Coordinates of N, CA and C in Angstrom, one line a residue:
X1 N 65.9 34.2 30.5 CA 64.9 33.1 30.6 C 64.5 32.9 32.1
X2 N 63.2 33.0 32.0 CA 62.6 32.8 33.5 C 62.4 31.3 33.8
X3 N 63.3 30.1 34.2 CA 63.3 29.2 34.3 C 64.1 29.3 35.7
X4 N 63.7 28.1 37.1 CA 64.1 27.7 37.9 C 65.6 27.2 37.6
X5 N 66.9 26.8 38.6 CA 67.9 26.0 38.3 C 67.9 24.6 38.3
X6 N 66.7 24.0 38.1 CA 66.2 22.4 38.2 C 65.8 22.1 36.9
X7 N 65.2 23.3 35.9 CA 64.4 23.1 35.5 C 66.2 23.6 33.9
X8 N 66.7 24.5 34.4 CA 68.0 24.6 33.8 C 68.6 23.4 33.5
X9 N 69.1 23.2 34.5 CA 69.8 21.8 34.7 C 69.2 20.9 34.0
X10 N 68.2 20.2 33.6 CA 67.7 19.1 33.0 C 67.4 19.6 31.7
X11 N 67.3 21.0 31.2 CA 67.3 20.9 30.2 C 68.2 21.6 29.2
X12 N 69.3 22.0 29.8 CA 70.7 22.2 29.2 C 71.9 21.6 30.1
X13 N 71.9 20.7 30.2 CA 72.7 19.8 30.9 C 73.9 20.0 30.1
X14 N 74.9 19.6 30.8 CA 76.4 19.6 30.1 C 76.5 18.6 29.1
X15 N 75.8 17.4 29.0 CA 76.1 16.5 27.9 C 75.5 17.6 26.6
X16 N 74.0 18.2 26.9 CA 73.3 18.4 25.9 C 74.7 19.7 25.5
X17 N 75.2 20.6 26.3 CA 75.7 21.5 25.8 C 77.3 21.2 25.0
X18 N 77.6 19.7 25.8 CA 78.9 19.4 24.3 C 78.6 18.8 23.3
X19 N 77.3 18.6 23.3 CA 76.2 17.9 22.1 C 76.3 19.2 21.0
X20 N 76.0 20.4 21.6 CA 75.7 21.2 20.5 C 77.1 22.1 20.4
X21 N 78.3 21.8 21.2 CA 79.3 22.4 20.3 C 79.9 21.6 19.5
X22 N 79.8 20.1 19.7 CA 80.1 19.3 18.6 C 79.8 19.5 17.8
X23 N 78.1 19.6 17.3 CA 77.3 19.9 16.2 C 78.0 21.3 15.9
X24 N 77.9 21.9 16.5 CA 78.5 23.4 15.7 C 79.5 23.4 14.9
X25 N 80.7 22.7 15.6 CA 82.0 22.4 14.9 C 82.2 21.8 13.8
X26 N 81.3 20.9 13.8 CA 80.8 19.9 12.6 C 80.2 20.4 11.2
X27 N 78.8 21.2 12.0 CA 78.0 21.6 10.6 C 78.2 23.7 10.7
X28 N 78.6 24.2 11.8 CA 78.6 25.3 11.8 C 77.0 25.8 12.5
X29 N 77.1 27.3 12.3 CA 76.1 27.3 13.3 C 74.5 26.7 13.3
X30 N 73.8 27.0 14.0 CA 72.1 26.6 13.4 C 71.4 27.6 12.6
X31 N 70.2 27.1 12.2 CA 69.6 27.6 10.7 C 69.3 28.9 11.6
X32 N 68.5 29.1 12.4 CA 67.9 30.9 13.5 C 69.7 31.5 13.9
X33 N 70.6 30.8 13.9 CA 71.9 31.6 14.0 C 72.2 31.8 12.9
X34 N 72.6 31.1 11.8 CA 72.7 31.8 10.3 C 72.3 33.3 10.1
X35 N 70.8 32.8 10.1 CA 69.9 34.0 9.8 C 70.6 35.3 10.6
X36 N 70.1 34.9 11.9 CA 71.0 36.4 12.7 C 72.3 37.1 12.1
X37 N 73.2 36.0 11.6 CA 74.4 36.5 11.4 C 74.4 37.7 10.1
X38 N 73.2 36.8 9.0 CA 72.9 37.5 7.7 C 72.5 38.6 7.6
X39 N 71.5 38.7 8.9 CA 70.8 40.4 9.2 C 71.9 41.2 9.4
X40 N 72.5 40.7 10.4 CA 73.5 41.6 11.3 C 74.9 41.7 10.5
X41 N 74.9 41.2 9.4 CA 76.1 41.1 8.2 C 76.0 42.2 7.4
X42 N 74.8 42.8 7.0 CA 74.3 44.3 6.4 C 74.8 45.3 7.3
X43 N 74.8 45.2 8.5 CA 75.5 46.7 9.2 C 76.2 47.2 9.3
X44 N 77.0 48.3 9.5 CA 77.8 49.1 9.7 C 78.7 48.7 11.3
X45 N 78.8 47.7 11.5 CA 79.0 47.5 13.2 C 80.6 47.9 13.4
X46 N 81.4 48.0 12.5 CA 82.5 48.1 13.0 C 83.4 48.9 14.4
X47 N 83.9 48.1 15.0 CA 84.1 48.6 16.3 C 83.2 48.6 17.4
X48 N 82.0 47.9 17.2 CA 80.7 48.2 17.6 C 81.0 47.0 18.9
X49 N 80.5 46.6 19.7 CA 79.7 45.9 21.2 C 78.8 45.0 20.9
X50 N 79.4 44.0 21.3 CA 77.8 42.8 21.3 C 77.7 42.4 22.9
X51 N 76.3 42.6 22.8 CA 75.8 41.9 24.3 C 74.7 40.5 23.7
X52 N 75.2 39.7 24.0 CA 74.8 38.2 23.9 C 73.8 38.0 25.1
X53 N 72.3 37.6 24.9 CA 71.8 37.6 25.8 C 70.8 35.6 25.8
X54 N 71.1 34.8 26.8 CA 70.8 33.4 26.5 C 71.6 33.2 25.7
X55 N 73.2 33.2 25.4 CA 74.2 32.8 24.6 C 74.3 31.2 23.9
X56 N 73.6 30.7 25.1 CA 74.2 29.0 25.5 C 75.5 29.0 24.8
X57 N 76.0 27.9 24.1 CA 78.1 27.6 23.8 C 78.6 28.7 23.6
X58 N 77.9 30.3 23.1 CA 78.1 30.7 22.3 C 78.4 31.3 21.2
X59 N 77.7 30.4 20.1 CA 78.1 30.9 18.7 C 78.1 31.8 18.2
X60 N 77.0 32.8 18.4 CA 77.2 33.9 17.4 C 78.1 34.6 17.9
X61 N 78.2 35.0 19.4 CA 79.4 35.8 20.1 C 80.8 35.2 19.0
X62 N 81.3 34.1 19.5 CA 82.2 33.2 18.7 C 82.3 33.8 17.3
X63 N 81.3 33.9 16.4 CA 81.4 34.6 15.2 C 81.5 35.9 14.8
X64 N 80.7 36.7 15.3 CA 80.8 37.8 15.2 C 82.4 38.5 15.9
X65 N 82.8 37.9 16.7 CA 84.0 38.3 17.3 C 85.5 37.7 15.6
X66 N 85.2 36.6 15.9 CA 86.3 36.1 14.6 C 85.8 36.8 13.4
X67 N 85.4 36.8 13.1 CA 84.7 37.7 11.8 C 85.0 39.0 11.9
X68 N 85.4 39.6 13.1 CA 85.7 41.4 13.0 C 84.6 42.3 13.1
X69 N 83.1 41.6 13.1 CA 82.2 42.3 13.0 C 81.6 42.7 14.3
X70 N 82.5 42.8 15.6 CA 82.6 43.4 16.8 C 83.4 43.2 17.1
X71 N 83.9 44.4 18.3 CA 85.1 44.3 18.8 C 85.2 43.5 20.2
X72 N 83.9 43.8 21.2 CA 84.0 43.0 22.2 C 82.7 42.5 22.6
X73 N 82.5 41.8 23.6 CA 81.3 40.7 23.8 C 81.1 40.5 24.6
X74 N 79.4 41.1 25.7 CA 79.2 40.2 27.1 C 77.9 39.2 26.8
X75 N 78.4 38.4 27.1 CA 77.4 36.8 27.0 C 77.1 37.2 28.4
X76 N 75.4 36.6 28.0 CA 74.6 36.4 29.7 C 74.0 34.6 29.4
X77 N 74.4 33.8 29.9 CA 73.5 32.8 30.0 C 73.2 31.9 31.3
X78 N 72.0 32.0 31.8 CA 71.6 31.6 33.1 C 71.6 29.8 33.2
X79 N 72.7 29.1 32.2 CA 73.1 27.5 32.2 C 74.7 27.6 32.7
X80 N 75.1 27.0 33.9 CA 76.5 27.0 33.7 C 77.0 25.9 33.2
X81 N 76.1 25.0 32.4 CA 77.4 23.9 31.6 C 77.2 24.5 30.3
X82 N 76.5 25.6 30.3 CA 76.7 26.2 28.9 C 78.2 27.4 28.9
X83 N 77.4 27.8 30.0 CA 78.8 28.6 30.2 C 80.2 28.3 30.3
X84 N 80.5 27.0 30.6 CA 81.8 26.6 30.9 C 82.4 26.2 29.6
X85 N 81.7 25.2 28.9 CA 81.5 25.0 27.4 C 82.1 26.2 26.0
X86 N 80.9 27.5 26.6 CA 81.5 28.5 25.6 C 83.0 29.7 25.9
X87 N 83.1 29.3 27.5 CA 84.3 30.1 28.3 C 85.5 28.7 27.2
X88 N 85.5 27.8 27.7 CA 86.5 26.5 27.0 C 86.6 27.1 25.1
X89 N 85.5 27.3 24.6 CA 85.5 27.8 23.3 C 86.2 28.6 23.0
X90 N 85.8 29.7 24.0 CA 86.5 31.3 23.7 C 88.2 31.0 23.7
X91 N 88.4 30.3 24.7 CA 90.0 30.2 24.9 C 90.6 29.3 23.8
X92 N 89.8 28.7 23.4 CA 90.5 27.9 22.4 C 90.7 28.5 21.2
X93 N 89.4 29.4 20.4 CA 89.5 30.6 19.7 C 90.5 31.9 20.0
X94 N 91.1 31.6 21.2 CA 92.2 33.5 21.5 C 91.1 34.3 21.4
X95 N 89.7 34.3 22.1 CA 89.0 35.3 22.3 C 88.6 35.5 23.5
X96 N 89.4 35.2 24.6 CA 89.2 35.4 25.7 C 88.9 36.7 26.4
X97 N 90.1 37.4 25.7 CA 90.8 38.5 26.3 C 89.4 39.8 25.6
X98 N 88.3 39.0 24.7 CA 87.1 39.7 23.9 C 86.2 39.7 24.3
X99 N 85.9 38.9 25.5 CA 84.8 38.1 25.9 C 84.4 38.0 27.4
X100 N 83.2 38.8 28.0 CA 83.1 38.4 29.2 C 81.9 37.5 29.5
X101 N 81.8 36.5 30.3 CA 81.0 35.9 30.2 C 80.5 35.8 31.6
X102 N 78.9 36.0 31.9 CA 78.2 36.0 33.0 C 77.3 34.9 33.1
X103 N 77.1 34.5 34.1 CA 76.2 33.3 34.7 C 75.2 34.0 35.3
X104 N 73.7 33.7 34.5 CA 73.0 33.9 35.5 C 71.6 34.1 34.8
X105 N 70.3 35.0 34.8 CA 69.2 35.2 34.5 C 69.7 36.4 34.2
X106 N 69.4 37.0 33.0 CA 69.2 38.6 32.1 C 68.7 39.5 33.2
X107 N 67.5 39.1 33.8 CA 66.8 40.3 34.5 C 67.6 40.4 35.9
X108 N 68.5 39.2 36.3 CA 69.4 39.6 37.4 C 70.6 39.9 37.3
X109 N 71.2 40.0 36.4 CA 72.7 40.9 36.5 C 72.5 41.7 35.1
X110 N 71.4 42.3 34.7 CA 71.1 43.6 33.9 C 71.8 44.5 34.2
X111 N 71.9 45.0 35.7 CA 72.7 46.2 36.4 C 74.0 46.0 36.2
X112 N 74.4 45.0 36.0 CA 75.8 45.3 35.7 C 76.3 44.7 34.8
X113 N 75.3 44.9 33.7 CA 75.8 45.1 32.1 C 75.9 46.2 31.2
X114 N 76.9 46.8 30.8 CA 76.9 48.3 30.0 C 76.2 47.6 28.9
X115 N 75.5 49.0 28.6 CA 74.9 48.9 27.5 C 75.8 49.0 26.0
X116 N 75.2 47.8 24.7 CA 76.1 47.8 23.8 C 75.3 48.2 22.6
X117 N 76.5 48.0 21.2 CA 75.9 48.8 20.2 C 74.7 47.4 19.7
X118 N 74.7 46.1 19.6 CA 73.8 45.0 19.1 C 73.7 44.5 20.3
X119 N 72.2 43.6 20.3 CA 72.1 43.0 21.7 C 71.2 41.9 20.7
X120 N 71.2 40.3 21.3 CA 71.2 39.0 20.0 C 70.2 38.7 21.0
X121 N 69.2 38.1 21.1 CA 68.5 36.9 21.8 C 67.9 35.7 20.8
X122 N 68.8 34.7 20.3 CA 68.7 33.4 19.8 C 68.1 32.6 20.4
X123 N 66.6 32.5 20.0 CA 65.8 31.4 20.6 C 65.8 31.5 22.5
X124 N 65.6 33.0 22.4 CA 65.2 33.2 24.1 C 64.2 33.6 24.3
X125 N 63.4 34.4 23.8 CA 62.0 35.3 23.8 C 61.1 33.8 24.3
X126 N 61.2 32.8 23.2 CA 60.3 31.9 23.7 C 60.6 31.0 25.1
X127 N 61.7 31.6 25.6 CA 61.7 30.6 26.8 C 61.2 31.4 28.2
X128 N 60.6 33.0 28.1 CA 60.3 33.7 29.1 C 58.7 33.9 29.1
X129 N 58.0 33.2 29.4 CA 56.7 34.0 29.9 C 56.2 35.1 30.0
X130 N 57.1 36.0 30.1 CA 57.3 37.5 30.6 C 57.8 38.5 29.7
X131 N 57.2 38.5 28.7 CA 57.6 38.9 27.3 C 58.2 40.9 27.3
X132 N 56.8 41.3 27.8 CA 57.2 42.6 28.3 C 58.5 43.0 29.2
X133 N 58.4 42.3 30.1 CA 59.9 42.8 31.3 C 60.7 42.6 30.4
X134 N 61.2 41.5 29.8 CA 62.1 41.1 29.3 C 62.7 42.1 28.0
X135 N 62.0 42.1 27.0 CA 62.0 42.9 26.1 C 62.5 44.5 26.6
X136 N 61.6 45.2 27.8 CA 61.6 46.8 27.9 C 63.0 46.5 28.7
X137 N 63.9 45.1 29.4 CA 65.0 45.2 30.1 C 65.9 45.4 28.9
X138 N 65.6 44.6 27.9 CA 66.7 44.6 26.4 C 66.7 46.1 25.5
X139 N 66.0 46.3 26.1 CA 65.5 47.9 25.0 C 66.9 48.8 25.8
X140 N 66.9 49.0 26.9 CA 67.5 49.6 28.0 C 69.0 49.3 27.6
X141 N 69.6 48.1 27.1 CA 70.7 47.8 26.9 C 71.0 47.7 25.4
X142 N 70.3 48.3 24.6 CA 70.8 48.1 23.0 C 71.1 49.6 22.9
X143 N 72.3 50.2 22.5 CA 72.2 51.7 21.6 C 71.8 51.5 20.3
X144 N 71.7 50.6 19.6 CA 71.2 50.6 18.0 C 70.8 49.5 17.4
X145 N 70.9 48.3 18.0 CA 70.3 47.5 17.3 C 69.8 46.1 18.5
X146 N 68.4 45.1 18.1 CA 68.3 44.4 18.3 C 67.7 43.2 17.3
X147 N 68.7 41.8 17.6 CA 68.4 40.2 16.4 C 68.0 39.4 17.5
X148 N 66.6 38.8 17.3 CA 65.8 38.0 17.8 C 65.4 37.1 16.7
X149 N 65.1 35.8 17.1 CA 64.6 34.9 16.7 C 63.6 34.2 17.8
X150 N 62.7 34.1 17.1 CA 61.2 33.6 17.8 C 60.4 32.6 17.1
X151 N 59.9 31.5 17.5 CA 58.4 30.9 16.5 C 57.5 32.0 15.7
X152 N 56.9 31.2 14.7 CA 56.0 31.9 14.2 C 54.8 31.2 15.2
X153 N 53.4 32.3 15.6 CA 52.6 32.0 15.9 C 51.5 31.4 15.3
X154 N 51.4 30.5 14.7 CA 50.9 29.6 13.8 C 50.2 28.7 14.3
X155 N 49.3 28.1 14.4 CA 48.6 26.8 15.1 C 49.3 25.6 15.1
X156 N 50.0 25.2 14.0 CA 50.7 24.4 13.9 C 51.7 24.4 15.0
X157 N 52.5 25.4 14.6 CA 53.9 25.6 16.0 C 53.5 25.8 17.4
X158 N 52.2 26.6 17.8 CA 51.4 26.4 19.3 C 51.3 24.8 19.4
X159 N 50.9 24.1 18.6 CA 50.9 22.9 18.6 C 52.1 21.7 18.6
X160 N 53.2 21.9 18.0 CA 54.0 21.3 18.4 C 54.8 21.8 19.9
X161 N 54.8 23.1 20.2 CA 55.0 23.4 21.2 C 54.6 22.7 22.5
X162 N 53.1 23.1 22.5 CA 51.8 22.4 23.6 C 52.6 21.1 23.5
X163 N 52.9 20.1 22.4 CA 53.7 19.2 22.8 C 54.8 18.8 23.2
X164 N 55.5 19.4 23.0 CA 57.2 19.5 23.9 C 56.8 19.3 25.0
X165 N 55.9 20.7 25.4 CA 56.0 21.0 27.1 C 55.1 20.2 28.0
X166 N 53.8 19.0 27.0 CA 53.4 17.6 27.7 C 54.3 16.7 27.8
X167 N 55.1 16.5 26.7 CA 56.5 15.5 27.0 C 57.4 15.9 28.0
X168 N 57.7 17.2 28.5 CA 58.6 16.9 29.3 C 58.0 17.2 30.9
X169 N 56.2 17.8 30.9 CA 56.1 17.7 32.1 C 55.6 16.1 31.9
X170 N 55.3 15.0 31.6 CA 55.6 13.6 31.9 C 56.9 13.2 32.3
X171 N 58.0 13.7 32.1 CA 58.9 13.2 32.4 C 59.1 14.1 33.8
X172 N 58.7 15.0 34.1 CA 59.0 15.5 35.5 C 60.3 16.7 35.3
X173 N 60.2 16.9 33.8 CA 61.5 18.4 33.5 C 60.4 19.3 33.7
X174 N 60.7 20.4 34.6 CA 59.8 21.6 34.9 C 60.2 23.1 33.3
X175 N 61.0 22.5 32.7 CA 61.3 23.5 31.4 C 59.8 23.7 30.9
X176 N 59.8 25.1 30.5 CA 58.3 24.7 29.5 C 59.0 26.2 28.8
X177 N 58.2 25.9 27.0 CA 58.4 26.6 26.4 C 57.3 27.5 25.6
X178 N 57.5 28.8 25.1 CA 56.5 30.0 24.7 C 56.2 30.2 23.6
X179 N 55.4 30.1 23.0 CA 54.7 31.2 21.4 C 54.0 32.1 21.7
X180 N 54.8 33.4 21.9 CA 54.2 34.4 22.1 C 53.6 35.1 20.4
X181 N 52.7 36.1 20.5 CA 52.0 36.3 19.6 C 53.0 37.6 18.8
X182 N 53.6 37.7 17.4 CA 54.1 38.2 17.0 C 53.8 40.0 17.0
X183 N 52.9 39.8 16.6 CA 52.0 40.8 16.8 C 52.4 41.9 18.3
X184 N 52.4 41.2 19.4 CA 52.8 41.4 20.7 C 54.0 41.8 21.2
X185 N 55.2 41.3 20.1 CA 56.8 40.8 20.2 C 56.7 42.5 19.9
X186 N 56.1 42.6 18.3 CA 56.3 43.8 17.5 C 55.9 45.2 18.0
X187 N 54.7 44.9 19.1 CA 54.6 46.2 19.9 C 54.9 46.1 21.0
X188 N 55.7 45.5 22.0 CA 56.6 45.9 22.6 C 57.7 46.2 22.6
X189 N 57.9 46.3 21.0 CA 59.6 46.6 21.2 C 59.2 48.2 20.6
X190 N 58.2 48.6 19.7 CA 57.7 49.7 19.5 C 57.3 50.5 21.0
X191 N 57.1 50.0 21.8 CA 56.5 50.8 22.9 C 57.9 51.1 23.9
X192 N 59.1 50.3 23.1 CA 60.5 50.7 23.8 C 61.4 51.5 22.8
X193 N 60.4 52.0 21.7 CA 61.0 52.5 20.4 C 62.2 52.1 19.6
X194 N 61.8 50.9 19.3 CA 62.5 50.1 18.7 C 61.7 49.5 17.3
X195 N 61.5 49.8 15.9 CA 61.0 49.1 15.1 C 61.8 48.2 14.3
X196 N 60.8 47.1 13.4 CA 61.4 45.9 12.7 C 61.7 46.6 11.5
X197 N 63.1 46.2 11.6 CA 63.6 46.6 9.7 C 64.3 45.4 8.7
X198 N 64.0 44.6 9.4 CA 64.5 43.2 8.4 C 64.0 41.9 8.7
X199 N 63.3 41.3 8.3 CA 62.7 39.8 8.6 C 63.0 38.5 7.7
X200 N 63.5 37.6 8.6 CA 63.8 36.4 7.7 C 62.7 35.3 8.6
X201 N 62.2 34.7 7.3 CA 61.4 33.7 7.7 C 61.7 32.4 7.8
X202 N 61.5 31.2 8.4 CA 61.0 29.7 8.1 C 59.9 29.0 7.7
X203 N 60.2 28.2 8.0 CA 58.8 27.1 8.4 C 58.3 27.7 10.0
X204 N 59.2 27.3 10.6 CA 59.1 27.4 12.3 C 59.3 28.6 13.1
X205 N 60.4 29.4 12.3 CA 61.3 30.2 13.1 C 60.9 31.6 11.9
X206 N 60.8 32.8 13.0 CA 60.8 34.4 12.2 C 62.1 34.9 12.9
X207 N 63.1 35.4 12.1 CA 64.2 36.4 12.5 C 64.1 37.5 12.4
X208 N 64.2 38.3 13.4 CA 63.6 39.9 13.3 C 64.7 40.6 13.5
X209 N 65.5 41.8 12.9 CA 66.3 43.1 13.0 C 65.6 43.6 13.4
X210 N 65.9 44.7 14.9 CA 65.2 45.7 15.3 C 66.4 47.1 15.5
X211 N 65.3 48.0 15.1 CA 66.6 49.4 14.8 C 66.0 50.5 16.3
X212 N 67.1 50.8 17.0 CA 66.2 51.7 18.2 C 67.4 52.4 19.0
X213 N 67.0 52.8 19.8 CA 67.8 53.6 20.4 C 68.8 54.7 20.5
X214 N 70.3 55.0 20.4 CA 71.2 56.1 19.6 C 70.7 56.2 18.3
X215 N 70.4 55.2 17.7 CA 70.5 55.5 15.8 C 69.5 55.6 15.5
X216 N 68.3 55.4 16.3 CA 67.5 56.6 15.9 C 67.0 58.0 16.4
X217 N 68.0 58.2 17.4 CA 68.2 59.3 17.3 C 68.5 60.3 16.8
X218 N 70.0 59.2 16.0 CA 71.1 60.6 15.6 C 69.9 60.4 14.1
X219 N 68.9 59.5 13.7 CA 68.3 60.2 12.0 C 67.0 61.2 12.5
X220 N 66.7 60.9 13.8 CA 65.6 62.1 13.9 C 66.3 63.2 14.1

């Protein structure tokens, strides 16, 4: 996420991030993390690598590690009261010793992330501007698979959007958020040879499986 550390700060603050591991604890994960889990439940991953990219607490890392459906985990998220929150999680779960966890922006400590077998972005595509960098950086780091969740580009959701990001530039939060055009998502991940092979829908939210890299190699 291409966001300033001002603009972090105010809008994943530590209250908001024990906000949402309470909620997790409570109701389990959110409806765009379900979904992810369901795509990524059909695979073959065993033994496999997750790179968690915009992790915030967490959760899917947290699940997919307890669940056995990976063996180890690098979270990237550029909030550190997120990060302290899901480092506190991990230990409390005995998944410490599964789990590395980096502070910072995706496009700045990319270099020193090995590349894994699944790579997650939960509700992060819409928080970068920069749809292409971001994407051809994630292509670079998946051997076989990428789960994203994004808005649907719909008038309605550009519209409640456009509103978020007038409510919080009134308040003076510099956060602003993206609806990028699906259409756009789906050819740049083809232009990093990566295509969609499983879609779950909302009202709000599209969940996309993306298959690329080793494993389509080893079927060509």
């Amino acid at each position: 996420m291409n966001c300033c550390e001002t603009a972090l700060d105010r809008q994943f603050s530590p209250k908001k991030a024990q906000a949402d591991l309470d909620r997790y604890l409570r109701d389990g994960p959110d409806a765009t993390t379900r979904a992810i889990l369901a795509l990524v439940s059909a695979l073959d991953l065993e033994g496999a690598t997750l790179l968690d990219i915009g992790s915030g607490i967490g959760v899917l890392h947290h699940e997919l590690l307890s669940n056995g459906s990976v063996r180890t985990a690098t979270a990237i998220e550029p909030s550190q009261a997120y990060v302290d929150v899901a480092r506190a999680e991990a230990e409390r779960r005995g998944l410490t010793s599964r789990t590395v966890l980096k502070k910072g922006e995706f496009q700045d400590v990319a270099d020193d992330v090995w590349p894994a077998d699944l790579v997650t972005l939960d509700r992060v595509l819409c928080c970068d501007p920069d749809l292409e960098t971001l994407v051809s950086g994630v292509a670079t780091k998946s051997k076989r698979y990428v789960a994203a969740s994004y808005p649907n580009d719909q008038w309605y959701i550009k519209l409640i959007w456009w509103l978020g990001n007038v409510s919080r530039a009134l308040i003076r939060n510099p956060f602003r958020a993206f609806v990028h055009p699906v259409a756009r998502i789906d050819a740049t991940f083809a232009a990093a040879a990566f295509r969609r092979i499983r879609t779950i829908k909302s009202f709000v939210w599209q969940i996309a499986l993306y298959e690329g890299g080793e494993q389509l190699e080893e079927e060509s």
